Amino acid sequence: MDSALIPKGVKRCPMWQFLLGLGIVGAVLAWGVYAMLLCWFKGLNQTNMNDYYGFALWIWADLAVIALGGGAFFSGLLKYIIGKDELKNIINYAVLIGFICYSSALLILAIDIGQPLRGWFIFWHANVHSMLTEVAFCLSAYFAVLTIEYIPLILENRQLDKVPFFHNLSHNMHETMAVFAATGAFLSFFHQGSLGGVAGVLFGRPFAFREGLLIWPWTFFLFTWSAAAYGPSFTLLITWITEKVARKKLVKDNVVELLAKISGWMIFTYTIAKICDTTRWANITAPGLGQNLADFYTGNAFYGYWILFAEIILGGVVPAIILISAPLRKNPTWRVTAFFLGVMGVSLNRWVMVLQVMAVPIMPFDTWALYYPSWQEVATTILPVAYGIILIMISYRYLPIFPQEAELNPIEEETAMAVEAHTESTPDLKPANA
């Protein structure tokens, strides 16, 4: 039965290895689910959040996965709207990763509100004056778009595709995918930006506050820009990890190098904008509010100047230079290093905009309020990671995620013929109209 569900022309690990991997990751998932249930049944007193930290580890993880999932909307924009047809060989995986990231973000929010049964209040009793309302609406709507983009991949399963209705539905959905890609890019622009805008309008938090254009602080645009820049790097990093685990090449180098080059130039331009924003903030905005740069990076045990250097230089300038330089980009080691540094850079940016914002003292009598997450917070933050690994394992095994896999990894003719013969000789696996 299992072999009949595996895409044609590719080879997968034995069933026992697959189940063993699912069991190990499933145990981590169960640990996270247990912590999640504790938070739901006993309340947010299971966390170390307090009056200083109403936003904490969960919200950092939420903002980080939303940024990293930006590879889905930007890759879709490049493929369906701009016309980078080469990306058709990685767009399926970008959609899967985006689906995982956005469903994880919604799961984190369901934990964070404490009473998930009242989650519908967000929509029915919306606070129209809050940017977080816009985030909730666009985040939910874009997840629906990603679901629509993921459905055709499911319908292309070897057995489902034999059903005429599913085959035609999948084909017709592919034909209209450009509409969903454009819709997804539109929705992503606003919810990515509003996540940054929430921090940028905090006048009482000089570390986060920014000037801007009309009602939009610069962080509104920087968050959207960074998601489009670093999201493709995350997609390529996960693709590389998948290739190492599967021990085979899944995407051709020309596809990887094209998306890496685009990501590199996006990171390069974003980093210039980020440096300009930081310079203006440190020399004009913060002093205008009565504080200077040293107030934000000294006098505590954790947030030193190193974190600013790590975010902008190691996580911005270095990966940008590597990815826009053809000799470095074509070198697999340098390329993967750039992906790692980029993912670290954007995650660190979301960390400081969620946690360092809360830690910095804003009153003369205040001290640095450092924060340590509880084990429940750690477990529920790891929960989406385990869920994502499981979904990738199942999708990779049974769905044609990588169109170039069969070409890059030809299997022996005898093995292919044996698989075909087994499938044809199993009556209950034939389509109903056979």
XYZ file of C-alpha atoms in Angstrom:
434
model
C 0.000 0.000 0.000
C 2.766 2.467 0.939
C 4.714 1.959 -2.288
C 1.600 2.652 -4.365
C 1.286 6.117 -2.778
C 4.891 7.133 -3.445
C 5.339 9.301 -6.582
C 6.512 7.521 -9.730
C 10.192 7.385 -10.544
C 11.497 8.162 -7.061
C 12.754 6.075 -4.179
C 11.948 6.455 -0.495
C 13.380 4.986 2.687
C 11.921 1.737 4.110
C 8.647 2.074 5.957
C 10.197 1.175 9.335
C 12.686 4.045 9.074
C 9.901 6.455 8.167
C 7.768 5.337 11.121
C 10.761 5.483 13.469
C 11.427 9.096 12.434
C 7.760 9.974 12.881
C 7.795 8.387 16.329
C 10.833 10.368 17.521
C 9.510 13.700 16.279
C 6.013 12.756 17.461
C 7.330 12.399 21.018
C 8.597 15.989 20.893
C 5.231 17.032 19.461
C 3.413 15.299 22.337
C 5.608 17.171 24.852
C 4.628 20.462 23.236
C 0.935 19.508 23.141
C 1.066 18.676 26.861
C 2.536 22.107 27.628
C -0.066 23.738 25.381
C -2.901 21.999 27.253
C -1.436 23.154 30.567
C -1.556 26.743 29.315
C -5.125 26.319 28.127
C -6.483 24.592 31.239
C -4.422 26.328 33.931
C -3.899 29.687 32.261
C -0.950 31.895 31.371
C 0.420 31.561 34.892
C 2.259 28.596 33.397
C 4.525 31.133 31.690
C 7.057 33.623 33.008
C 5.331 36.546 31.326
C 4.564 39.447 33.652
C 3.712 43.146 33.645
C 6.955 43.884 31.811
C 6.654 41.009 29.358
C 3.155 40.811 27.956
C 4.918 39.827 24.733
C 7.532 37.155 25.213
C 9.026 33.993 23.677
C 5.809 33.001 21.904
C 5.423 36.306 20.129
C 9.077 36.282 19.084
C 8.545 32.811 17.590
C 5.340 34.025 15.960
C 7.015 37.001 14.292
C 10.052 34.913 13.326
C 8.093 32.150 11.564
C 5.946 34.738 9.771
C 9.098 36.431 8.472
C 10.721 33.131 7.489
C 7.503 31.991 5.813
C 7.730 35.053 3.591
C 9.489 32.869 1.039
C 6.076 31.541 0.018
C 4.504 34.849 -0.975
C 7.692 36.251 -2.520
C 8.505 33.098 -4.493
C 4.900 32.992 -5.702
C 5.173 36.629 -6.754
C 8.400 35.910 -8.650
C 6.998 32.806 -10.346
C 3.434 33.755 -11.249
C 3.524 37.555 -11.515
C 7.078 38.505 -12.506
C 7.540 35.375 -14.617
C 10.635 33.651 -13.183
C 9.587 30.296 -14.616
C 12.659 28.453 -13.295
C 11.187 28.738 -9.808
C 8.430 26.272 -10.718
C 10.860 23.596 -9.528
C 10.950 24.933 -5.960
C 7.623 26.767 -5.629
C 5.875 23.644 -4.298
C 8.301 23.413 -1.401
C 8.070 27.163 -0.769
C 4.280 26.804 -0.489
C 4.645 23.868 1.909
C 7.098 25.781 4.108
C 4.848 28.842 4.052
C 1.843 26.690 4.975
C 3.771 25.276 7.949
C 4.985 28.704 9.088
C 1.605 30.400 8.913
C -0.334 27.531 10.490
C 2.317 27.547 13.247
C 1.829 31.294 13.711
C -1.920 30.814 14.129
C -1.299 27.967 16.585
C 1.002 30.182 18.645
C -1.629 32.914 18.721
C -4.221 30.364 19.842
C -1.961 29.519 22.783
C -1.161 33.147 23.522
C -4.757 34.337 23.860
C -5.191 31.890 26.733
C -8.839 31.128 25.921
C -8.895 29.696 22.368
C -12.666 29.222 22.479
C -12.936 32.992 22.369
C -10.613 33.355 19.406
C -13.566 34.328 17.229
C -13.859 37.552 19.262
C -10.965 38.881 17.158
C -13.212 38.888 14.119
C -16.652 39.518 15.602
C -15.624 42.175 18.135
C -12.733 43.627 16.178
C -10.836 46.603 17.585
C -10.660 48.610 14.375
C -8.137 51.019 15.911
C -5.510 48.293 16.437
C -2.944 47.187 13.863
C -3.072 43.750 15.476
C -6.653 43.406 14.223
C -5.413 43.932 10.679
C -2.665 41.369 11.354
C -5.227 38.807 12.549
C -7.462 39.347 9.519
C -4.671 39.248 6.911
C -2.851 36.389 8.624
C -5.991 34.262 8.595
C -6.829 35.216 5.019
C -3.306 34.462 3.773
C -3.326 31.106 5.533
C -6.505 30.346 3.575
C -4.638 31.297 0.379
C -1.740 28.984 1.306
C -4.228 26.193 1.974
C -5.674 26.696 -1.503
C -2.145 26.603 -2.954
C -1.310 23.429 -0.999
C -4.467 21.503 -2.002
C -3.313 20.878 -5.624
C -0.142 19.259 -4.285
C -2.238 16.849 -2.225
C -4.456 16.067 -5.210
C -1.364 15.204 -7.259
C -0.730 12.197 -5.059
C -0.280 9.133 -7.252
C -3.596 7.535 -6.305
C -5.710 10.664 -5.905
C -4.614 11.844 -9.337
C -6.248 8.754 -10.871
C -9.666 10.034 -9.839
C -10.877 12.203 -12.753
C -12.537 14.802 -10.512
C -9.400 15.330 -8.414
C -7.185 15.350 -11.512
C -9.279 18.037 -13.202
C -9.655 20.054 -10.013
C -5.897 20.090 -9.483
C -5.297 21.122 -13.101
C -7.850 23.952 -12.931
C -6.446 25.232 -9.629
C -2.962 25.364 -11.144
C -4.349 27.405 -14.037
C -5.679 30.084 -11.667
C -2.758 30.041 -9.215
C -1.501 33.444 -10.378
C -4.624 35.015 -8.847
C -3.907 33.429 -5.472
C -0.222 34.366 -5.674
C -1.129 38.014 -6.263
C -3.691 37.904 -3.449
C -1.146 36.348 -1.105
C 1.456 39.011 -1.897
C -1.116 41.753 -1.239
C -2.194 40.262 2.095
C 1.391 39.583 3.174
C 2.450 43.166 2.534
C -0.065 44.445 5.059
C 0.242 41.910 7.852
C 4.059 41.822 7.660
C 4.101 45.606 7.759
C 1.605 45.920 10.576
C 3.648 43.568 12.749
C 6.504 46.041 12.425
C 4.168 48.991 12.775
C 2.985 47.784 16.191
C 6.481 48.262 17.602
C 7.191 51.420 15.619
C 4.313 53.436 17.085
C 5.236 52.714 20.730
C 6.123 56.302 21.652
C 6.671 55.255 25.248
C 9.283 52.689 24.167
C 12.104 54.715 22.585
C 13.986 51.573 21.547
C 11.181 50.627 19.148
C 9.674 53.988 18.229
C 10.355 55.267 14.719
C 9.349 58.208 12.615
C 7.964 57.387 9.204
C 5.677 58.221 6.301
C 2.295 59.649 7.294
C 0.864 57.138 9.821
C 3.327 54.351 8.977
C 6.611 54.114 10.913
C 9.722 52.934 9.057
C 9.450 49.580 10.816
C 6.242 48.939 8.840
C 8.208 48.878 5.589
C 11.323 47.226 7.028
C 9.360 44.222 8.299
C 7.791 43.598 4.889
C 11.118 44.115 3.147
C 12.979 41.744 5.465
C 10.369 38.991 5.062
C 10.673 39.153 1.264
C 14.477 39.241 1.555
C 15.113 36.477 4.065
C 12.116 34.216 3.373
C 13.666 32.736 0.181
C 16.923 32.078 2.061
C 14.971 30.096 4.648
C 13.261 28.108 1.883
C 16.663 27.299 0.356
C 18.113 26.410 3.766
C 15.296 23.937 4.488
C 15.716 22.532 0.972
C 19.419 21.962 1.677
C 18.633 20.260 5.003
C 16.053 18.055 3.265
C 18.633 17.059 0.652
C 21.118 16.116 3.368
C 18.551 14.011 5.234
C 17.314 12.358 2.031
C 20.913 11.995 0.766
C 20.002 13.078 -2.740
C 19.863 16.170 -4.925
C 16.315 17.547 -5.171
C 16.655 20.892 -6.956
C 19.063 21.850 -9.736
C 21.797 24.367 -8.988
C 20.537 26.936 -11.487
C 17.223 27.174 -9.585
C 18.966 27.465 -6.225
C 21.416 30.075 -7.508
C 18.666 32.178 -9.092
C 16.595 32.351 -5.904
C 19.755 32.849 -3.815
C 20.836 35.748 -6.036
C 17.421 37.428 -5.758
C 17.439 36.893 -1.988
C 20.960 38.323 -1.816
C 20.033 41.548 -3.568
C 16.914 41.890 -1.438
C 19.007 41.414 1.720
C 21.558 43.909 0.418
C 18.969 46.643 -0.187
C 17.175 45.851 3.076
C 20.438 46.079 5.028
C 21.199 49.509 3.549
C 17.714 50.673 4.554
C 18.153 49.138 8.019
C 21.511 50.865 8.530
C 19.986 54.211 7.487
C 17.038 53.661 9.824
C 19.284 52.689 12.749
C 21.597 55.658 12.159
C 18.727 58.137 12.117
C 17.128 56.525 15.165
C 20.388 56.561 17.171
C 21.278 60.164 16.298
C 17.917 61.925 15.990
C 14.874 59.932 17.144
C 16.151 58.477 20.443
C 17.960 61.678 21.586
C 14.751 63.573 20.820
C 13.018 61.326 23.351
C 15.699 61.892 25.985
C 17.854 58.774 25.513
C 21.013 57.833 23.690
C 22.392 54.671 22.089
C 24.317 53.556 25.183
C 21.091 53.416 27.200
C 19.898 50.518 25.046
C 23.082 48.421 24.965
C 24.844 48.871 28.324
C 24.066 48.273 31.981
C 22.781 44.710 31.601
C 24.096 41.166 31.351
C 22.777 40.291 27.890
C 21.897 43.090 25.477
C 25.267 44.529 24.510
C 26.491 46.109 21.292
C 27.256 42.583 20.078
C 23.577 41.976 19.344
C 23.408 45.037 17.075
C 26.556 43.853 15.281
C 25.209 40.304 14.944
C 21.904 41.478 13.476
C 23.140 44.045 10.957
C 26.659 42.894 10.041
C 26.662 39.110 10.509
C 22.983 38.695 9.645
C 22.781 41.343 6.934
C 25.974 42.592 5.325
C 27.819 39.243 5.268
C 25.039 37.071 3.710
C 24.249 39.863 1.235
C 27.854 40.010 0.012
C 28.059 36.225 -0.272
C 24.820 35.866 -2.231
C 25.351 38.739 -4.682
C 28.926 37.647 -5.432
C 28.773 34.952 -8.141
C 31.970 33.061 -7.110
C 30.868 32.898 -3.464
C 27.244 32.112 -4.307
C 28.241 29.197 -6.535
C 30.282 27.688 -3.710
C 27.886 25.399 -1.750
C 29.644 25.958 1.584
C 29.581 29.744 1.344
C 26.020 29.698 0.027
C 24.674 27.624 2.905
C 26.633 29.760 5.365
C 24.841 32.807 3.972
C 21.480 31.087 4.417
C 22.269 30.291 8.060
C 23.461 33.834 8.781
C 20.429 35.341 7.050
C 17.957 33.259 9.026
C 19.832 34.173 12.210
C 19.777 37.858 11.273
C 16.046 38.180 10.672
C 15.233 36.038 13.730
C 17.474 38.272 15.841
C 15.716 41.336 14.451
C 12.366 39.972 15.577
C 13.892 39.048 18.960
C 15.061 42.571 19.759
C 11.809 44.114 18.480
C 9.816 41.888 20.855
C 12.033 41.235 23.883
C 14.682 43.948 24.024
C 11.894 46.500 23.634
C 10.422 45.243 26.908
C 13.758 44.871 28.694
C 15.032 48.436 28.232
C 14.266 50.690 31.254
C 12.149 53.692 30.279
C 11.847 55.423 33.676
C 14.735 56.895 35.680
C 13.994 54.496 38.557
C 13.680 51.411 36.307
C 16.300 48.726 35.827
C 16.775 46.238 32.998
C 14.004 43.628 33.155
C 15.587 40.467 31.797
C 13.307 37.563 30.981
C 13.659 33.790 31.242
C 10.982 31.610 29.607
C 9.360 28.745 31.500
C 9.657 25.188 30.229
C 6.045 25.398 29.050
C 6.958 28.324 26.826
C 9.961 26.463 25.448
C 7.918 23.331 24.782
C 5.119 25.198 23.017
C 7.685 27.098 20.945
C 9.294 23.806 19.857
C 5.836 22.341 19.136
C 5.475 24.032 15.710
C 8.978 22.858 14.759
C 8.033 19.232 15.413
C 4.743 19.704 13.591
C 6.566 21.186 10.605
C 9.051 18.311 10.433
C 6.209 15.770 10.467
C 4.327 17.553 7.701
C 7.485 17.786 5.585
C 8.188 14.079 6.099
C 4.685 13.054 5.024
C 4.535 15.490 2.101
C 7.972 14.530 0.803
C 7.172 10.827 0.963
C 3.784 10.881 -0.741
C 3.546 14.069 -2.821
C 5.487 15.233 -5.903
C 7.029 18.195 -4.077
C 10.216 18.312 -6.155
C 9.569 18.078 -9.939
C 13.282 17.563 -10.693
C 13.875 14.743 -8.206
C 13.307 11.843 -10.645
C 15.582 13.427 -13.235
C 18.359 14.129 -10.730
C 18.115 10.705 -9.052
C 17.274 8.052 -11.673
C 16.497 4.718 -10.049
C 17.371 1.352 -11.546
C 14.997 0.258 -14.281
C 14.377 -3.069 -12.575
C 13.311 -1.367 -9.364
C 10.940 0.946 -11.211
C 9.422 -1.975 -13.116
C 8.987 -3.950 -9.872
C 7.164 -1.028 -8.236
C 4.900 -0.661 -11.275
C 4.157 -4.392 -11.345
C 3.304 -4.383 -7.626
C 0.934 -1.457 -8.103
C -0.838 -2.986 -11.088
C -1.205 -6.345 -9.350
C -2.992 -4.887 -6.333
C -6.706 -4.817 -7.220
C -7.913 -2.591 -4.411
C -5.523 0.163 -5.469
C -6.953 0.491 -8.983
C -9.266 3.437 -9.674
C -12.962 2.836 -9.340
C -13.589 3.203 -13.077
C -10.773 0.801 -14.103
